[in-house]
């Protein structure tokens, strides 16, 4: 089943994000290579693909896991959690409808 993982950044998290980003992306690449990643990306603070120093307010990852517990365990081990980028992370089951 797919799960939506939503991380909410702490204020002014850009420096922590940039530091932890390589390790964060490595985990996403591993999910993608295993065929489990549907989509992933950050939420820019401003209406721009490149928000510059405004940074990001969080991230969305939609990926396939065996169970909610597996998805939560994976999310809890994210380098952004360890680096203090995220104030909190929610994990919810996600039903993909479109595109079919």
mmCIF file of C-alpha atoms in Angstrom:
data_model
loop_
_atom_site.group_PDB
_atom_site.id
_atom_site.type_symbol
_atom_site.label_atom_id
_atom_site.label_comp_id
_atom_site.label_asym_id
_atom_site.label_seq_id
_atom_site.Cartn_x
_atom_site.Cartn_y
_atom_site.Cartn_z
ATOM 1 C CA UNK A 1 0.000 0.000 0.000
ATOM 2 C CA UNK A 2 1.056 3.578 -0.551
ATOM 3 C CA UNK A 3 1.630 5.943 2.371
ATOM 4 C CA UNK A 4 1.824 9.739 2.405
ATOM 5 C CA UNK A 5 4.647 11.005 4.586
ATOM 6 C CA UNK A 6 4.414 14.723 5.349
ATOM 7 C CA UNK A 7 7.196 16.468 7.221
ATOM 8 C CA UNK A 8 6.605 19.958 8.617
ATOM 9 C CA UNK A 9 9.783 22.023 8.884
ATOM 10 C CA UNK A 10 10.805 24.047 11.886
ATOM 11 C CA UNK A 11 11.165 27.769 11.114
ATOM 12 C CA UNK A 12 14.380 28.738 9.335
ATOM 13 C CA UNK A 13 15.352 25.140 8.560
ATOM 14 C CA UNK A 14 17.198 25.812 5.301
ATOM 15 C CA UNK A 15 20.744 25.363 6.655
ATOM 16 C CA UNK A 16 19.857 22.088 8.411
ATOM 17 C CA UNK A 17 18.073 20.945 5.227
ATOM 18 C CA UNK A 18 21.076 21.626 3.027
ATOM 19 C CA UNK A 19 23.387 19.779 5.395
ATOM 20 C CA UNK A 20 21.177 16.667 5.656
ATOM 21 C CA UNK A 21 19.943 16.705 2.041
ATOM 22 C CA UNK A 22 22.502 14.259 0.530
ATOM 23 C CA UNK A 23 21.616 11.538 3.059
ATOM 24 C CA UNK A 24 17.888 12.298 2.671
ATOM 25 C CA UNK A 25 18.153 11.959 -1.119
ATOM 26 C CA UNK A 26 20.132 8.710 -0.835
ATOM 27 C CA UNK A 27 17.195 7.118 0.986
ATOM 28 C CA UNK A 28 14.752 8.388 -1.630
ATOM 29 C CA UNK A 29 16.956 7.040 -4.434
ATOM 30 C CA UNK A 30 16.951 3.630 -2.712
ATOM 31 C CA UNK A 31 13.131 3.659 -2.558
ATOM 32 C CA UNK A 32 12.990 4.647 -6.211
ATOM 33 C CA UNK A 33 15.434 1.940 -7.283
ATOM 34 C CA UNK A 34 13.334 -0.621 -5.405
ATOM 35 C CA UNK A 35 10.259 0.560 -7.325
ATOM 36 C CA UNK A 36 8.491 1.874 -4.212
ATOM 37 C CA UNK A 37 8.591 5.658 -4.674
ATOM 38 C CA UNK A 38 5.562 7.313 -6.277
ATOM 39 C CA UNK A 39 6.629 10.941 -5.729
ATOM 40 C CA UNK A 40 8.618 13.154 -3.410
ATOM 41 C CA UNK A 41 9.447 16.812 -3.044
ATOM 42 C CA UNK A 42 9.513 19.858 -0.791
ATOM 43 C CA UNK A 43 6.970 22.618 -0.181
ATOM 44 C CA UNK A 44 8.581 25.974 -1.086
ATOM 45 C CA UNK A 45 7.746 28.750 1.388
ATOM 46 C CA UNK A 46 7.030 31.100 -1.512
ATOM 47 C CA UNK A 47 5.336 30.549 -4.874
ATOM 48 C CA UNK A 48 8.503 29.573 -6.720
ATOM 49 C CA UNK A 49 10.300 26.397 -7.766
ATOM 50 C CA UNK A 50 13.483 28.004 -6.429
ATOM 51 C CA UNK A 51 12.577 29.836 -3.218
ATOM 52 C CA UNK A 52 16.192 30.794 -2.489
ATOM 53 C CA UNK A 53 16.784 31.808 1.112
ATOM 54 C CA UNK A 54 13.027 31.672 1.850
ATOM 55 C CA UNK A 55 13.497 27.910 1.981
ATOM 56 C CA UNK A 56 10.875 25.248 2.437
ATOM 57 C CA UNK A 57 8.051 24.579 4.869
ATOM 58 C CA UNK A 58 8.098 20.801 4.652
ATOM 59 C CA UNK A 59 8.129 17.793 2.363
ATOM 60 C CA UNK A 60 5.806 15.201 0.861
ATOM 61 C CA UNK A 61 6.820 11.632 0.099
ATOM 62 C CA UNK A 62 4.375 9.068 -1.266
ATOM 63 C CA UNK A 63 5.852 5.593 -1.253
ATOM 64 C CA UNK A 64 4.867 1.962 -1.016
ATOM 65 C CA UNK A 65 5.482 0.003 2.188
ATOM 66 C CA UNK A 66 4.177 -3.302 3.505
ATOM 67 C CA UNK A 67 2.508 -1.747 6.557
ATOM 68 C CA UNK A 68 1.841 1.577 8.246
ATOM 69 C CA UNK A 69 4.370 0.569 10.896
ATOM 70 C CA UNK A 70 7.016 0.047 8.206
ATOM 71 C CA UNK A 71 6.249 3.455 6.696
ATOM 72 C CA UNK A 72 6.398 5.139 10.115
ATOM 73 C CA UNK A 73 9.672 3.419 10.964
ATOM 74 C CA UNK A 74 11.166 4.542 7.646
ATOM 75 C CA UNK A 75 9.946 8.125 8.188
ATOM 76 C CA UNK A 76 11.283 8.237 11.746
ATOM 77 C CA UNK A 77 14.764 7.323 10.462
ATOM 78 C CA UNK A 78 14.867 10.173 7.919
ATOM 79 C CA UNK A 79 18.024 12.295 8.122
ATOM 80 C CA UNK A 80 15.818 15.406 8.234
ATOM 81 C CA UNK A 81 14.355 14.125 11.511
ATOM 82 C CA UNK A 82 17.820 13.529 12.976
ATOM 83 C CA UNK A 83 19.041 16.950 11.782
ATOM 84 C CA UNK A 84 16.117 18.792 13.390
ATOM 85 C CA UNK A 85 14.656 19.947 10.060
ATOM 86 C CA UNK A 86 11.211 18.545 10.814
ATOM 87 C CA UNK A 87 9.097 19.735 13.716
ATOM 88 C CA UNK A 88 6.851 16.750 13.086
ATOM 89 C CA UNK A 89 6.080 14.011 10.587
ATOM 90 C CA UNK A 90 2.718 12.450 9.806
ATOM 91 C CA UNK A 91 2.267 9.144 8.009
ATOM 92 C CA UNK A 92 -1.093 8.167 6.534
ATOM 93 C CA UNK A 93 -2.314 5.465 4.180
ATOM 94 C CA UNK A 94 -2.744 6.832 0.656
ATOM 95 C CA UNK A 95 -4.994 5.469 -2.084
ATOM 96 C CA UNK A 96 -3.730 6.383 -5.547
ATOM 97 C CA UNK A 97 -6.668 7.007 -7.897
ATOM 98 C CA UNK A 98 -5.243 9.239 -10.657
ATOM 99 C CA UNK A 99 -3.519 8.942 -12.934
ATOM 100 C CA UNK A 100 -5.016 5.515 -13.481
#
